[in-house]
Structures are given as C-alpha cells and as structure tokens.
PDB file of C-alpha atoms in Angstrom:
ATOM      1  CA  UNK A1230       1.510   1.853 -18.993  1.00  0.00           C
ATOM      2  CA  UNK A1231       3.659   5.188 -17.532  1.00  0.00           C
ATOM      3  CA  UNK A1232       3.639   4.281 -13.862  1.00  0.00           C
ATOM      4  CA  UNK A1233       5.628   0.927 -15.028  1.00  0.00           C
ATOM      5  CA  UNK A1234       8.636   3.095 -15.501  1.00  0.00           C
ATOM      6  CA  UNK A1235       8.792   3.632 -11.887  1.00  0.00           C
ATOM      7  CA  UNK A1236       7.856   0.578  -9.940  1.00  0.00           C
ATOM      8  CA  UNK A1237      10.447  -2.065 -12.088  1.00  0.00           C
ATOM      9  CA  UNK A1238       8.036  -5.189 -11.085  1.00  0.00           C
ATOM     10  CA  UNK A1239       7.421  -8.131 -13.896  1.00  0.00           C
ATOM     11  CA  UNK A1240       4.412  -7.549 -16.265  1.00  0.00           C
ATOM     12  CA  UNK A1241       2.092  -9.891 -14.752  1.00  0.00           C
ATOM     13  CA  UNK A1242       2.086  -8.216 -11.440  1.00  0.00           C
ATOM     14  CA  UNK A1243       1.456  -4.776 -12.516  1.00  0.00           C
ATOM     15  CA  UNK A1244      -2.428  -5.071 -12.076  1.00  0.00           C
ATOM     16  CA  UNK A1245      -1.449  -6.005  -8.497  1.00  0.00           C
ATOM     17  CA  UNK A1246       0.044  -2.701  -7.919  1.00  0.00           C
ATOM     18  CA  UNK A1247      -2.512  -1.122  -9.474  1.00  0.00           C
ATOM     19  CA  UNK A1248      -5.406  -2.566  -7.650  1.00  0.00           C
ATOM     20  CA  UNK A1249      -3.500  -1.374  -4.227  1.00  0.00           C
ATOM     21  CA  UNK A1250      -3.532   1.867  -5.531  1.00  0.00           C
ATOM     22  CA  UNK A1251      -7.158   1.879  -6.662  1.00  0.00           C
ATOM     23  CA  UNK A1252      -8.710  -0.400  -3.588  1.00  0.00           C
ATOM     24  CA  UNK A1253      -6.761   2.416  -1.276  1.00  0.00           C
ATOM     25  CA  UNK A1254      -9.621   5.220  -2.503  1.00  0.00           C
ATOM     26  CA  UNK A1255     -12.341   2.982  -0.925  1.00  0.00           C
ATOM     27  CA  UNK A1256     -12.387   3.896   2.799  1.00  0.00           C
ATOM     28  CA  UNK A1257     -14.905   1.584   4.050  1.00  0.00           C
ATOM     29  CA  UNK A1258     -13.783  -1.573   3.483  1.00  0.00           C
ATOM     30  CA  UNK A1259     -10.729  -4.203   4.447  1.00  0.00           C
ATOM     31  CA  UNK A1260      -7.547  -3.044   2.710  1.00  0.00           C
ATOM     32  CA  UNK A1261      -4.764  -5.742   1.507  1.00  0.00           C
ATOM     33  CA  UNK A1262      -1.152  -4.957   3.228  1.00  0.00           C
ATOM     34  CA  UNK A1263       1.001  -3.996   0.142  1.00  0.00           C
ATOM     35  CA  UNK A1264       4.843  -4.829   0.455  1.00  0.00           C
ATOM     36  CA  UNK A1265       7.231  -3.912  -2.485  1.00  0.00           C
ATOM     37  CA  UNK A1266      10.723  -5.583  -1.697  1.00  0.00           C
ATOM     38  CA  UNK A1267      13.443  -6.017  -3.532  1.00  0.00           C
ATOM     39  CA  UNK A1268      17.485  -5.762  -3.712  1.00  0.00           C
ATOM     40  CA  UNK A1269      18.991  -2.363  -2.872  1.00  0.00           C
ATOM     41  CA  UNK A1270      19.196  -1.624  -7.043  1.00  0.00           C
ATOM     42  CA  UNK A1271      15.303  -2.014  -7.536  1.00  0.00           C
ATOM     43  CA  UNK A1272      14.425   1.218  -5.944  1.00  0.00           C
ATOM     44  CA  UNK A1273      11.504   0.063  -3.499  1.00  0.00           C
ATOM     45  CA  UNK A1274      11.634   3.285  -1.428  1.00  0.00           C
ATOM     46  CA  UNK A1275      11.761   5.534  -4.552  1.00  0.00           C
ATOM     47  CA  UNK A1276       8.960   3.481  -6.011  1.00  0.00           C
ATOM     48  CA  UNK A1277       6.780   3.864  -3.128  1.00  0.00           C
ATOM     49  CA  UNK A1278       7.538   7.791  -3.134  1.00  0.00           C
ATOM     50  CA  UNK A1279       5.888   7.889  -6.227  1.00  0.00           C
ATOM     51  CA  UNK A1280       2.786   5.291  -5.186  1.00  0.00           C
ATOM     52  CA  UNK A1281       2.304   7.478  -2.205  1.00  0.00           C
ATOM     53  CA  UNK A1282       2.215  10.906  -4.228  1.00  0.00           C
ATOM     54  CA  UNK A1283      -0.608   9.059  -6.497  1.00  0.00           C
ATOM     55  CA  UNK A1284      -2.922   8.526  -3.015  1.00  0.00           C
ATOM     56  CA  UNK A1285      -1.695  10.345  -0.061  1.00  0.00           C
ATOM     57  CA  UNK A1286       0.315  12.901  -1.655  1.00  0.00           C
ATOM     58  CA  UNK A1287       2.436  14.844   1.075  1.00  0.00           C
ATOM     59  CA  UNK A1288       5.633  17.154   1.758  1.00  0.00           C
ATOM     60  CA  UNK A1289       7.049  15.607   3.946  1.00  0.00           C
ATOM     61  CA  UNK A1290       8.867  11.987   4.238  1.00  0.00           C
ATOM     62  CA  UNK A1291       6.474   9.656   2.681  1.00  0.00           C
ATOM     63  CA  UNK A1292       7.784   6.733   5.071  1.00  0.00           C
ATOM     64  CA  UNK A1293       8.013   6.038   8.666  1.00  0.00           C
ATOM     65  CA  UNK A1294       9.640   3.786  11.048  1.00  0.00           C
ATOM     66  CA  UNK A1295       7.320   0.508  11.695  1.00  0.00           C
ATOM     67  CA  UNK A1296       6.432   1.093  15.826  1.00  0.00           C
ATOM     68  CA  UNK A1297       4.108  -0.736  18.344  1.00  0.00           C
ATOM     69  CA  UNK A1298       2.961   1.607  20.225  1.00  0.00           C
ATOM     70  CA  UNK A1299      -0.562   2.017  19.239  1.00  0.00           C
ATOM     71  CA  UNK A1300      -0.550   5.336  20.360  1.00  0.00           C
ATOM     72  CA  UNK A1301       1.977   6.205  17.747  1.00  0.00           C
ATOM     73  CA  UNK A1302      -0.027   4.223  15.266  1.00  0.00           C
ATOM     74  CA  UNK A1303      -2.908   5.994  15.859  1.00  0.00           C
ATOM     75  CA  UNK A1304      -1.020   9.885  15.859  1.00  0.00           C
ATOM     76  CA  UNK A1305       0.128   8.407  11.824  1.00  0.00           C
ATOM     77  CA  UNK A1306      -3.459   7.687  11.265  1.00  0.00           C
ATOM     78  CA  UNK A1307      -4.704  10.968  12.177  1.00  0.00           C
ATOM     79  CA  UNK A1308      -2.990  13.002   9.559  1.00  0.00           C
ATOM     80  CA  UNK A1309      -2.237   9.890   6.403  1.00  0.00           C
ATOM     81  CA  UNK A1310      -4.559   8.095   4.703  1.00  0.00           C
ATOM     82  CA  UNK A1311      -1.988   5.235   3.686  1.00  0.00           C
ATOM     83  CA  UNK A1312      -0.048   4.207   6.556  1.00  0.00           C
ATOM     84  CA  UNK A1313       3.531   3.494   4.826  1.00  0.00           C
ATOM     85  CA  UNK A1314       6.537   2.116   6.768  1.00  0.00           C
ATOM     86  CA  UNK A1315      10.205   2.207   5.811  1.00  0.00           C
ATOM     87  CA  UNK A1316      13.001  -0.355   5.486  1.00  0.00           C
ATOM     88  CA  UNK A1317      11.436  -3.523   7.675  1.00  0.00           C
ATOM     89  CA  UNK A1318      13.232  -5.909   7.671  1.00  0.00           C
ATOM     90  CA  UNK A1319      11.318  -8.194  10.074  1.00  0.00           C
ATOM     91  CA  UNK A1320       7.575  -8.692  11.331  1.00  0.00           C
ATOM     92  CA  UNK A1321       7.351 -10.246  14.350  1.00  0.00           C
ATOM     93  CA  UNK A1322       3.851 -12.344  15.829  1.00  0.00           C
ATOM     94  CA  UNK A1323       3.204  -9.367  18.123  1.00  0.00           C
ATOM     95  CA  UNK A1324       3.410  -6.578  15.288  1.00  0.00           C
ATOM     96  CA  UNK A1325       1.650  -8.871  12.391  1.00  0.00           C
ATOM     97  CA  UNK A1326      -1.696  -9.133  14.130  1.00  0.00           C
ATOM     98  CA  UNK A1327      -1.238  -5.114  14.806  1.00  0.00           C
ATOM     99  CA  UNK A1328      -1.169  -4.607  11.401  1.00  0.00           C
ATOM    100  CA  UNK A1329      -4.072  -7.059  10.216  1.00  0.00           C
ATOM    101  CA  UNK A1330      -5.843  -5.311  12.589  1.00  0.00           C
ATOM    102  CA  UNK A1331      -5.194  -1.719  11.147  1.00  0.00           C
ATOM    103  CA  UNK A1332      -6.150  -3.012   7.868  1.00  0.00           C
ATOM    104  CA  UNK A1333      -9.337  -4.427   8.228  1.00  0.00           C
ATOM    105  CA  UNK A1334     -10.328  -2.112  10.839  1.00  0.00           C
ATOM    106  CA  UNK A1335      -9.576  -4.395  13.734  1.00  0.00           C
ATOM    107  CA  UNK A1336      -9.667  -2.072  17.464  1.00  0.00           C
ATOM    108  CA  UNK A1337      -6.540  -0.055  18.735  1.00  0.00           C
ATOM    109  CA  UNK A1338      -6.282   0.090  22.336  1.00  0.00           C
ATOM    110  CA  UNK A1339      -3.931   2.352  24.370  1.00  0.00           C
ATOM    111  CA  UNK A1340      -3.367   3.974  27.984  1.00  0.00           C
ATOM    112  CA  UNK A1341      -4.814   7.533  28.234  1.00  0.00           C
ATOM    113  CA  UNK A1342      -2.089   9.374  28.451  1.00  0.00           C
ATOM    114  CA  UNK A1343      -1.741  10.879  32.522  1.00  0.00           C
ATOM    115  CA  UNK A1344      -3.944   8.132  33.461  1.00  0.00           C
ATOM    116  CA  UNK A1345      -3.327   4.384  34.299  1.00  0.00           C
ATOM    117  CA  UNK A1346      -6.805   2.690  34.287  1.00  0.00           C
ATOM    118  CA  UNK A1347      -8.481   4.560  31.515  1.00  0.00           C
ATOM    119  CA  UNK A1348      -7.808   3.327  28.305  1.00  0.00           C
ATOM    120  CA  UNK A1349      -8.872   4.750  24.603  1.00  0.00           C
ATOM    121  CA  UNK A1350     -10.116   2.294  21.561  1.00  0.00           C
ATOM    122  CA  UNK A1351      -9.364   3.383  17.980  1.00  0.00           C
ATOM    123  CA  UNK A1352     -10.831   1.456  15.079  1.00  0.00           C
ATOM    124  CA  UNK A1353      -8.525   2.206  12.032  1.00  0.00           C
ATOM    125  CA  UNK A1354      -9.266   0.967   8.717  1.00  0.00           C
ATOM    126  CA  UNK A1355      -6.221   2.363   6.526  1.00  0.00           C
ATOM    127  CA  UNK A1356      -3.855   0.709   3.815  1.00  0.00           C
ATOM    128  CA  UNK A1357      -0.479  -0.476   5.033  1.00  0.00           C
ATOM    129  CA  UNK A1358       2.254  -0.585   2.488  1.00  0.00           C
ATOM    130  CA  UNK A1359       5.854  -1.896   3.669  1.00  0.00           C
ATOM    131  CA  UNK A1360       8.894  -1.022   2.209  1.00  0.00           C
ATOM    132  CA  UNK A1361      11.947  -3.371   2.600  1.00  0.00           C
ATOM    133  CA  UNK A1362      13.353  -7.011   2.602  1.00  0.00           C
ATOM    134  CA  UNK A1363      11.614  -8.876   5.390  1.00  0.00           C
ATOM    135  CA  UNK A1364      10.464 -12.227   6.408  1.00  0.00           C
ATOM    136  CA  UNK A1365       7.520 -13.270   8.740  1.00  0.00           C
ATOM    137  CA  UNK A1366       4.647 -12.830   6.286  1.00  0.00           C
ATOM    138  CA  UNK A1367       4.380 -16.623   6.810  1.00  0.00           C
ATOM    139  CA  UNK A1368       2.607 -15.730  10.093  1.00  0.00           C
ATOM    140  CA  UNK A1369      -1.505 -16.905   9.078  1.00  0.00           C
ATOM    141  CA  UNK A1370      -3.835 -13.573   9.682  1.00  0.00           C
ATOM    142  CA  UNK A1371      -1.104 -10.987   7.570  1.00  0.00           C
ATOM    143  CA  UNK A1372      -0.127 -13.771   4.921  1.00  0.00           C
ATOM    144  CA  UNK A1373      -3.621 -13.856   3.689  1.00  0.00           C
ATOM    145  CA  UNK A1374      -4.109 -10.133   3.550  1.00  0.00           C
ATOM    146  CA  UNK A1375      -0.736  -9.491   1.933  1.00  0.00           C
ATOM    147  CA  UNK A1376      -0.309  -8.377  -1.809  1.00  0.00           C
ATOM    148  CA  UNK A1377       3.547  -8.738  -1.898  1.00  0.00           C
ATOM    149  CA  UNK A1378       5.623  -7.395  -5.131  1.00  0.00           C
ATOM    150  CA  UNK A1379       9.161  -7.907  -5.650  1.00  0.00           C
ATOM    151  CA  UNK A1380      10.746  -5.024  -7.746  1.00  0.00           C
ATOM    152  CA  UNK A1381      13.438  -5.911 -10.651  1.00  0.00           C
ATOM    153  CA  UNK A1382      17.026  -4.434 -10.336  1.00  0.00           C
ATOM    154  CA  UNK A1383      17.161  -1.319 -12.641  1.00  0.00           C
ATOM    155  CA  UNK A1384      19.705  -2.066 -15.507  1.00  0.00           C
ATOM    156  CA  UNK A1385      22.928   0.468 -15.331  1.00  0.00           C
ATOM    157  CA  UNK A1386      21.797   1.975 -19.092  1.00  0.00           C
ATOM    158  CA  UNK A1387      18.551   2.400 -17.444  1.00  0.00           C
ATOM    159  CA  UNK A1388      19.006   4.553 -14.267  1.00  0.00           C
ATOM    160  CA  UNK A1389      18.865   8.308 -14.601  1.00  0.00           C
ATOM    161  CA  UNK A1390      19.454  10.953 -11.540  1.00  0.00           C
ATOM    162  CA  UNK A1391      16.960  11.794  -8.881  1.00  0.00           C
ATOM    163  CA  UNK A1392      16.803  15.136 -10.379  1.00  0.00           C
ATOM    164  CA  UNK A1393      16.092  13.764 -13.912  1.00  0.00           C
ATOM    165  CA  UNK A1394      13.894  10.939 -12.242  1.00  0.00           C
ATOM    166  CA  UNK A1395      11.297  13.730 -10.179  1.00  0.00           C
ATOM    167  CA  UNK A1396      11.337  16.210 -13.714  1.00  0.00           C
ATOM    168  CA  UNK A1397       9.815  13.249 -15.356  1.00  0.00           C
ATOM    169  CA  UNK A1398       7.826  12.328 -12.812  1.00  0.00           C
ATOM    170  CA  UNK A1399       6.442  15.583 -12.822  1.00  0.00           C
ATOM    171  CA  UNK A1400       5.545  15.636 -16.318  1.00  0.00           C
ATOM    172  CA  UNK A1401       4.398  12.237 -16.403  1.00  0.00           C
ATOM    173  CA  UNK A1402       2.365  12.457 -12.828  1.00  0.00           C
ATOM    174  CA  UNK A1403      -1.005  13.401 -13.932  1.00  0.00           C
ATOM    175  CA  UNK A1404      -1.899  11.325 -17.340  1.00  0.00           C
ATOM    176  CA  UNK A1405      -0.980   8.464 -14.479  1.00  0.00           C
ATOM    177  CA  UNK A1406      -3.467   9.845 -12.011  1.00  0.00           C
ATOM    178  CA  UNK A1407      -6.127  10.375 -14.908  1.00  0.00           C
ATOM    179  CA  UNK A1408      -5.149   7.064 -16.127  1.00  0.00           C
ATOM    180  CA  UNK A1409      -5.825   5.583 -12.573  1.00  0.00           C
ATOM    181  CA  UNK A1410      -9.099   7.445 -12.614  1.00  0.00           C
ATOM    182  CA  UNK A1411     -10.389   6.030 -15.245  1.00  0.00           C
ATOM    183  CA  UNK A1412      -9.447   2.214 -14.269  1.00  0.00           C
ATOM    184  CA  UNK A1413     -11.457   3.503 -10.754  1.00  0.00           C
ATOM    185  CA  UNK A1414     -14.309   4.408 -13.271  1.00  0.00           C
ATOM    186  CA  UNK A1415     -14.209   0.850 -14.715  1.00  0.00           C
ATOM    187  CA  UNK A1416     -14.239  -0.648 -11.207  1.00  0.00           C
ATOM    188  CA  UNK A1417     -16.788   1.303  -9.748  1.00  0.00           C
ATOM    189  CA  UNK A1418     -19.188   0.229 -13.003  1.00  0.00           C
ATOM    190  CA  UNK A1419     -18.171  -3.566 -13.008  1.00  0.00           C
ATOM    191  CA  UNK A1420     -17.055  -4.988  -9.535  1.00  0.00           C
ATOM    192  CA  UNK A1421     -20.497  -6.023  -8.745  1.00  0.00           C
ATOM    193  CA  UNK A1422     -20.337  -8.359 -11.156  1.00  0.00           C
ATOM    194  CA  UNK A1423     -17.481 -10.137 -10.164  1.00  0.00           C
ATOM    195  CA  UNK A1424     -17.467 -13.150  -8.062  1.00  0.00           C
ATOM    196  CA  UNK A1425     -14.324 -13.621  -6.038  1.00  0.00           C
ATOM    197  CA  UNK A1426     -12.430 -16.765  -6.164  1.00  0.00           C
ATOM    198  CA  UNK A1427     -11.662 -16.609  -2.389  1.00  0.00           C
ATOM    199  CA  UNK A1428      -8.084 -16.873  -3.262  1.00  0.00           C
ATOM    200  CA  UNK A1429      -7.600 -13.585  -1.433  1.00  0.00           C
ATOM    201  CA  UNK A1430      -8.768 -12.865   2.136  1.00  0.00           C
ATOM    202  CA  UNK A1431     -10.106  -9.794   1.059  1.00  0.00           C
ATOM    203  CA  UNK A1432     -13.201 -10.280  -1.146  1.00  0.00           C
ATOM    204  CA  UNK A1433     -13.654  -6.567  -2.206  1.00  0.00           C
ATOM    205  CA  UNK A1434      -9.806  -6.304  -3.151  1.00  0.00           C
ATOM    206  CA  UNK A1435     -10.166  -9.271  -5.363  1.00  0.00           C
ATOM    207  CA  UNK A1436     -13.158  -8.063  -7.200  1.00  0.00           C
ATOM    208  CA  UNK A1437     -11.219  -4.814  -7.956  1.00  0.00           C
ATOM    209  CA  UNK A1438      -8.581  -7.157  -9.297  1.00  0.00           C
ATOM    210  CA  UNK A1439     -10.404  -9.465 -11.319  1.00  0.00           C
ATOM    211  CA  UNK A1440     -11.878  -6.038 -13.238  1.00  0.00           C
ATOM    212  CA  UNK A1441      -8.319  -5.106 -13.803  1.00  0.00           C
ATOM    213  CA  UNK A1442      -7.285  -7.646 -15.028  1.00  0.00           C
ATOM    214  CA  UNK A1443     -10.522  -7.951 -17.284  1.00  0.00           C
ATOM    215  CA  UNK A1444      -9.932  -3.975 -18.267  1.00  0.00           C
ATOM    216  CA  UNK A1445      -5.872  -4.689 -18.967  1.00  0.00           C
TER     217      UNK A1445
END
C-alpha cells in the first residue's frame, strides 16, 4: 500500500496504523492512544505529519508539547480533532491517567479562570497519538489502551529530501485518502459482525481491526 512509504513500520503492523487512522473518524466512541517511536533515522515526527494531514489536516505545526494543565488540554481540544504530542520521552502516573481519560472520554476538571472555588468539567473523547522514545506505558489504565508502533530506520539509498519527500506526498496524498475511504466503507459494512477477542481494551477499535485485517 502507498502510505507504507511513509510510516517505515514492519508489514504485520501496518493494519495497526491503519485502524488508528480509520477508528479516529468515529467520534463517539473510546479511541486507542497511538505511539509511533523509533530511533532518530526512522522519521516518527515526519511520519506522523503525514498521519495527521490524512485526519486532522492543518497549517500549522501538527505537534505539540505534552502539558498537564487541563486547561491547556482542553484549549488543543477545541480547535484539533487528534490531539498529537511531540518528542515524549517520558509518561509519568500523574499524566497517564490524564490521557486515558482524554481518550475514552474520561472528565477534565480545571479552575475557572479569575475565580478560585468555581471549577469547569470537560468531557473529551479525542485520539492521542505520541511521538517519541518513551517509557511508562507499563503503567495499567494507558498500557491497555495503547496501540504502540516502532518505525524502521530508513536505509541511506532510501531517503530523499523534504522537498522531494512533500512533492510526492502531494501526488500520492489523495489515492491514500480514497484508499482509506474505502477500508472505512468495509468497516462500516462488516464490524458488526466481528466479535472482539478482548485482547484490546477497546472493543470497538478491535472490531475495526479484525475487519482490516480480514479486508488486507
């Protein structure tokens, strides 16, 4: 498939990838937290780039840095559908039960700002995807939503410039989107008939897989 040129991942994970993609259109229910790590030759961040432009295309930087604040949180979620964080490198307890909570729609609370004893919920449901070389996914509630991908080095021979790497992309970009359209197509038509495993937390991102992988 095209979009395998730019996320360098092994074969058998590719239907991961692209059940984060496809699970990301449906906005009511749980969403897995996608990580793509890898050594500094794989190119996770310009892999994401490209993910990002398929789902929650935008002009400006696709990534952002990974904060507590749920008030910050919450100011992401209010203009991105995919809530995409840049070069972590560690998840703490604290910050892995914030982000099982964005995922699956878990409550946000924060301080009104000017105020010290009123305080406003937000309910997000949004995928996370994580960009980096981290550890902590151990932690129970995160490991079990988690769809992690490492990315392969990019061979020397292989690697072209960023300017010859976005042409291509451009020219490539929408027989993957139509491609990705139809595999929704499929999904939409078939995940009812799937029973999930219960291998993944999620049950609704695992029927979307196990049509993927019936479709591939």
């Amino acid at each position: 498939m095209l979009i395998a040129r730019y996320v360098h991942c092994q074969p058998e994970d590719l239907p991961l990838v692209l059940t984060v993609l496809v699970t990301a259109w449906f906005s009511d229910v749980p969403q897995p937290v996608f990580s793509l790590f890898g050594n500094a030759d794989s190119g996770k961040s310009t892999a994401m780039r490209f993910l990002l432009d398929l789902i929650d295309p935008s002009t400006t930087q696709p990534g952002g840095t990974l904060d507590k604040d749920p008030r910050n949180l919450k100011a992401v979620a209010s203009v991105r559908r995919v809530m995409c964080f840049d070069n972590v490198s560690r998840i703490d307890a604290e910050m892995s039960d914030l982000l099982a909570r964005i995922s699956t729609g878990g409550e946000l609370l924060s301080r009104a700002l000017y105020t010290d004893d009123q305080a406003h919920i937000t309910e997000l449901l949004r995928p996370v995807w994580l960009n980096g070389i981290m550890s902590g996914f151990s932690r129970g509630d995160l490991a079990s939503r988690a769809v992690v991908v490492e990315l392969l080095p990019v061979e020397p021979q292989d690697r072209l410039s960023m300017e010859d790497l976005n042409s291509q992309w451009a020219e490539e970009r929408p027989a993957i989107f139509a491609g990705l359209l139809t595999l929704t197509v499929d999904v939409l038509r078939k995940r009812d008939s799937m029973r999930p495993t219960g291998l993944h937390r999620h049950a609704e991102f695992e029927r979307n897989l196990l049509v993927i992988d019936e479709v591939l």
